[in-house]
Amino acid sequence: MNIVIGIEGYVGAGKTAICKELLNKIPNSILLDGGSLYRAIVYSLMQSGLNLDNLKQQIKAMDIKQIMEKLKVQISIENRNTVIYVDGRKMEEEELQSTNSSIAVSELGTIANNKNLYIFGKNLIDEFKQKFNVIVSGRDLMAIYPNLDYHFLITASLEERIHRKSIKYHEKVDLEELKQNIQKRDELQEKAGYYKRYEKTIVVDVTNCKTIEDSTNAVLRYIKM
């Protein structure tokens, strides 16, 4: 019987890196990155000429799944990992992970109509689970897929998260600005209920983990295969 593992996490705690490392540890697994899909939708909306303030005014009336279809945003699994295409063009990591996109996703995701996108996500997970162990990364995963076999919330101290993000940006970033960015996104995520703990939620604090492998092993010790 294949399993579904949901991985959520605080900004900068290393959720994405842990998910990718889990692919090396869990046999017959794939990574379904819902966060990248949502980022691609928001990025494409912003590229269409709408600024964030305009989007915030309009987003409540928008069905995100319909927007996804209109913008021709597609999700694919290649080499067991998630790849996003927009109108046939593969999205690059730098586009999806830009600071502006991150803030926009945090703000718009809390007010948009995600109902049909969540249904799409659940159906996608069900489809992949027939053949694979599915690692799902994103937000609000218990709402999308209540039957997760495992639901992890990855946390770390604010100081450590700032440090990790600065390394990711090759230390070419103002640390105070980075701190404010993380705190703002934390506030938005908390307000939306994305850091909610459920009865089955396993909170894993990786503050003192020195490597990605250490953080991944902290998650793996809870998983029974």
PDB file of N, CA and C in Angstrom, residues 172-220:
ATOM      1  N   LYS A 172      23.770  37.690  -0.634  1.00  0.00           N
ATOM      2  CA  LYS A 172      23.664  38.982  -1.318  1.00  0.00           C
ATOM      3  C   LYS A 172      22.300  39.598  -1.031  1.00  0.00           C
ATOM      4  N   VAL A 173      22.001  39.773   0.247  1.00  0.00           N
ATOM      5  CA  VAL A 173      20.708  40.293   0.648  1.00  0.00           C
ATOM      6  C   VAL A 173      20.857  41.020   1.974  1.00  0.00           C
ATOM      7  N   ASP A 174      20.071  42.080   2.158  1.00  0.00           N
ATOM      8  CA  ASP A 174      20.078  42.815   3.416  1.00  0.00           C
ATOM      9  C   ASP A 174      19.365  41.976   4.471  1.00  0.00           C
ATOM     10  N   LEU A 175      20.064  41.663   5.564  1.00  0.00           N
ATOM     11  CA  LEU A 175      19.511  40.756   6.569  1.00  0.00           C
ATOM     12  C   LEU A 175      18.277  41.321   7.264  1.00  0.00           C
ATOM     13  N   GLU A 176      18.244  42.618   7.491  1.00  0.00           N
ATOM     14  CA  GLU A 176      17.076  43.221   8.135  1.00  0.00           C
ATOM     15  C   GLU A 176      15.873  43.164   7.208  1.00  0.00           C
ATOM     16  N   GLU A 177      16.108  43.420   5.936  1.00  0.00           N
ATOM     17  CA  GLU A 177      15.022  43.318   4.945  1.00  0.00           C
ATOM     18  C   GLU A 177      14.529  41.883   4.833  1.00  0.00           C
ATOM     19  N   LEU A 178      15.469  40.939   4.873  1.00  0.00           N
ATOM     20  CA  LEU A 178      15.112  39.524   4.824  1.00  0.00           C
ATOM     21  C   LEU A 178      14.289  39.134   6.046  1.00  0.00           C
ATOM     22  N   LYS A 179      14.682  39.619   7.200  1.00  0.00           N
ATOM     23  CA  LYS A 179      13.947  39.340   8.438  1.00  0.00           C
ATOM     24  C   LYS A 179      12.511  39.844   8.344  1.00  0.00           C
ATOM     25  N   GLN A 180      12.346  41.069   7.858  1.00  0.00           N
ATOM     26  CA  GLN A 180      11.010  41.649   7.736  1.00  0.00           C
ATOM     27  C   GLN A 180      10.163  40.870   6.732  1.00  0.00           C
ATOM     28  N   ASN A 181      10.807  40.421   5.659  1.00  0.00           N
ATOM     29  CA  ASN A 181      10.110  39.630   4.645  1.00  0.00           C
ATOM     30  C   ASN A 181       9.592  38.322   5.239  1.00  0.00           C
ATOM     31  N   ILE A 182      10.439  37.632   5.992  1.00  0.00           N
ATOM     32  CA  ILE A 182      10.046  36.356   6.605  1.00  0.00           C
ATOM     33  C   ILE A 182       8.941  36.571   7.633  1.00  0.00           C
ATOM     34  N   GLN A 183       9.079  37.609   8.451  1.00  0.00           N
ATOM     35  CA  GLN A 183       8.072  37.885   9.472  1.00  0.00           C
ATOM     36  C   GLN A 183       6.726  38.235   8.843  1.00  0.00           C
ATOM     37  N   LYS A 184       6.759  38.982   7.741  1.00  0.00           N
ATOM     38  CA  LYS A 184       5.516  39.337   7.058  1.00  0.00           C
ATOM     39  C   LYS A 184       4.842  38.098   6.497  1.00  0.00           C
ATOM     40  N   ARG A 185       5.625  37.218   5.881  1.00  0.00           N
ATOM     41  CA  ARG A 185       5.055  35.994   5.321  1.00  0.00           C
ATOM     42  C   ARG A 185       4.536  35.077   6.437  1.00  0.00           C
ATOM     43  N   ASP A 186       5.268  35.016   7.549  1.00  0.00           N
ATOM     44  CA  ASP A 186       4.798  34.237   8.704  1.00  0.00           C
ATOM     45  C   ASP A 186       3.434  34.724   9.171  1.00  0.00           C
ATOM     46  N   GLU A 187       3.311  36.044   9.259  1.00  0.00           N
ATOM     47  CA  GLU A 187       2.061  36.648   9.733  1.00  0.00           C
ATOM     48  C   GLU A 187       0.906  36.301   8.802  1.00  0.00           C
ATOM     49  N   LEU A 188       1.156  36.395   7.511  1.00  0.00           N
ATOM     50  CA  LEU A 188       0.120  36.081   6.525  1.00  0.00           C
ATOM     51  C   LEU A 188      -0.264  34.599   6.570  1.00  0.00           C
ATOM     52  N   GLN A 189       0.745  33.744   6.713  1.00  0.00           N
ATOM     53  CA  GLN A 189       0.477  32.307   6.765  1.00  0.00           C
ATOM     54  C   GLN A 189      -0.305  31.938   8.026  1.00  0.00           C
ATOM     55  N   GLU A 190       0.080  32.530   9.149  1.00  0.00           N
ATOM     56  CA  GLU A 190      -0.630  32.273  10.413  1.00  0.00           C
ATOM     57  C   GLU A 190      -2.089  32.716  10.303  1.00  0.00           C
ATOM     58  N   LYS A 191      -2.283  33.903   9.737  1.00  0.00           N
ATOM     59  CA  LYS A 191      -3.629  34.468   9.593  1.00  0.00           C
ATOM     60  C   LYS A 191      -4.508  33.569   8.731  1.00  0.00           C
ATOM     61  N   ALA A 192      -3.898  32.949   7.729  1.00  0.00           N
ATOM     62  CA  ALA A 192      -4.653  32.076   6.823  1.00  0.00           C
ATOM     63  C   ALA A 192      -4.875  30.683   7.406  1.00  0.00           C
ATOM     64  N   GLY A 193      -4.223  30.389   8.531  1.00  0.00           N
ATOM     65  CA  GLY A 193      -4.368  29.072   9.142  1.00  0.00           C
ATOM     66  C   GLY A 193      -3.467  28.019   8.533  1.00  0.00           C
ATOM     67  N   TYR A 194      -2.441  28.454   7.768  1.00  0.00           N
ATOM     68  CA  TYR A 194      -1.579  27.508   7.078  1.00  0.00           C
ATOM     69  C   TYR A 194      -0.567  26.836   8.006  1.00  0.00           C
ATOM     70  N   TYR A 195      -0.375  27.376   9.201  1.00  0.00           N
ATOM     71  CA  TYR A 195       0.529  26.735  10.156  1.00  0.00           C
ATOM     72  C   TYR A 195      -0.262  25.987  11.239  1.00  0.00           C
ATOM     73  N   LYS A 196      -1.493  25.679  10.913  1.00  0.00           N
ATOM     74  CA  LYS A 196      -2.364  25.031  11.887  1.00  0.00           C
ATOM     75  C   LYS A 196      -1.878  23.623  12.217  1.00  0.00           C
ATOM     76  N   ARG A 197      -1.947  23.278  13.515  1.00  0.00           N
ATOM     77  CA  ARG A 197      -1.620  21.931  13.960  1.00  0.00           C
ATOM     78  C   ARG A 197      -2.909  21.118  14.077  1.00  0.00           C
ATOM     79  N   TYR A 198      -2.914  19.957  13.455  1.00  0.00           N
ATOM     80  CA  TYR A 198      -4.045  19.038  13.548  1.00  0.00           C
ATOM     81  C   TYR A 198      -3.680  17.890  14.483  1.00  0.00           C
ATOM     82  N   GLU A 199      -4.651  17.046  14.753  1.00  0.00           N
ATOM     83  CA  GLU A 199      -4.406  15.922  15.658  1.00  0.00           C
ATOM     84  C   GLU A 199      -3.280  15.033  15.155  1.00  0.00           C
ATOM     85  N   LYS A 200      -3.191  14.846  13.834  1.00  0.00           N
ATOM     86  CA  LYS A 200      -2.161  13.966  13.292  1.00  0.00           C
ATOM     87  C   LYS A 200      -0.857  14.705  12.942  1.00  0.00           C
ATOM     88  N   THR A 201      -0.825  16.025  13.116  1.00  0.00           N
ATOM     89  CA  THR A 201       0.361  16.798  12.749  1.00  0.00           C
ATOM     90  C   THR A 201       1.561  16.437  13.618  1.00  0.00           C
ATOM     91  N   ILE A 202       2.688  16.209  12.961  1.00  0.00           N
ATOM     92  CA  ILE A 202       3.954  15.963  13.643  1.00  0.00           C
ATOM     93  C   ILE A 202       4.846  17.188  13.430  1.00  0.00           C
ATOM     94  N   VAL A 203       5.130  17.905  14.500  1.00  0.00           N
ATOM     95  CA  VAL A 203       5.966  19.104  14.407  1.00  0.00           C
ATOM     96  C   VAL A 203       7.427  18.695  14.566  1.00  0.00           C
ATOM     97  N   VAL A 204       8.242  19.072  13.594  1.00  0.00           N
ATOM     98  CA  VAL A 204       9.665  18.731  13.626  1.00  0.00           C
ATOM     99  C   VAL A 204      10.471  20.020  13.615  1.00  0.00           C
ATOM    100  N   ASP A 205      11.157  20.301  14.715  1.00  0.00           N
ATOM    101  CA  ASP A 205      11.999  21.495  14.838  1.00  0.00           C
ATOM    102  C   ASP A 205      13.406  21.137  14.364  1.00  0.00           C
ATOM    103  N   VAL A 206      13.853  21.807  13.296  1.00  0.00           N
ATOM    104  CA  VAL A 206      15.155  21.486  12.699  1.00  0.00           C
ATOM    105  C   VAL A 206      16.193  22.571  12.969  1.00  0.00           C
ATOM    106  N   THR A 207      15.943  23.403  13.976  1.00  0.00           N
ATOM    107  CA  THR A 207      16.861  24.506  14.286  1.00  0.00           C
ATOM    108  C   THR A 207      18.291  24.019  14.463  1.00  0.00           C
ATOM    109  N   ASN A 208      18.450  22.920  15.172  1.00  0.00           N
ATOM    110  CA  ASN A 208      19.793  22.441  15.505  1.00  0.00           C
ATOM    111  C   ASN A 208      20.345  21.416  14.528  1.00  0.00           C
ATOM    112  N   CYS A 209      19.638  21.170  13.454  1.00  0.00           N
ATOM    113  CA  CYS A 209      20.145  20.246  12.436  1.00  0.00           C
ATOM    114  C   CYS A 209      21.195  20.964  11.588  1.00  0.00           C
ATOM    115  N   LYS A 210      22.336  20.350  11.447  1.00  0.00           N
ATOM    116  CA  LYS A 210      23.455  20.999  10.756  1.00  0.00           C
ATOM    117  C   LYS A 210      23.409  20.818   9.243  1.00  0.00           C
ATOM    118  N   THR A 211      22.761  19.773   8.787  1.00  0.00           N
ATOM    119  CA  THR A 211      22.701  19.488   7.348  1.00  0.00           C
ATOM    120  C   THR A 211      21.285  19.129   6.943  1.00  0.00           C
ATOM    121  N   ILE A 212      21.031  19.144   5.631  1.00  0.00           N
ATOM    122  CA  ILE A 212      19.728  18.724   5.109  1.00  0.00           C
ATOM    123  C   ILE A 212      19.470  17.263   5.453  1.00  0.00           C
ATOM    124  N   GLU A 213      20.506  16.460   5.409  1.00  0.00           N
ATOM    125  CA  GLU A 213      20.338  15.050   5.751  1.00  0.00           C
ATOM    126  C   GLU A 213      19.905  14.889   7.202  1.00  0.00           C
ATOM    127  N   ASP A 214      20.459  15.708   8.098  1.00  0.00           N
ATOM    128  CA  ASP A 214      20.041  15.670   9.504  1.00  0.00           C
ATOM    129  C   ASP A 214      18.559  16.016   9.627  1.00  0.00           C
ATOM    130  N   SER A 215      18.145  17.068   8.928  1.00  0.00           N
ATOM    131  CA  SER A 215      16.740  17.494   8.976  1.00  0.00           C
ATOM    132  C   SER A 215      15.827  16.413   8.410  1.00  0.00           C
ATOM    133  N   THR A 216      16.259  15.807   7.314  1.00  0.00           N
ATOM    134  CA  THR A 216      15.460  14.755   6.679  1.00  0.00           C
ATOM    135  C   THR A 216      15.335  13.539   7.591  1.00  0.00           C
ATOM    136  N   ASN A 217      16.427  13.179   8.234  1.00  0.00           N
ATOM    137  CA  ASN A 217      16.396  12.037   9.161  1.00  0.00           C
ATOM    138  C   ASN A 217      15.477  12.312  10.352  1.00  0.00           C
ATOM    139  N   ALA A 218      15.378  13.586  10.751  1.00  0.00           N
ATOM    140  CA  ALA A 218      14.473  13.948  11.847  1.00  0.00           C
ATOM    141  C   ALA A 218      13.021  13.694  11.463  1.00  0.00           C
ATOM    142  N   VAL A 219      12.721  13.815  10.165  1.00  0.00           N
ATOM    143  CA  VAL A 219      11.387  13.502   9.650  1.00  0.00           C
ATOM    144  C   VAL A 219      11.215  11.989   9.466  1.00  0.00           C
ATOM    145  N   LEU A 220      12.217  11.379   8.894  1.00  0.00           N
ATOM    146  CA  LEU A 220      12.142   9.955   8.547  1.00  0.00           C
ATOM    147  C   LEU A 220      11.907   9.057   9.751  1.00  0.00           C
TER     148      LEU A 220
END
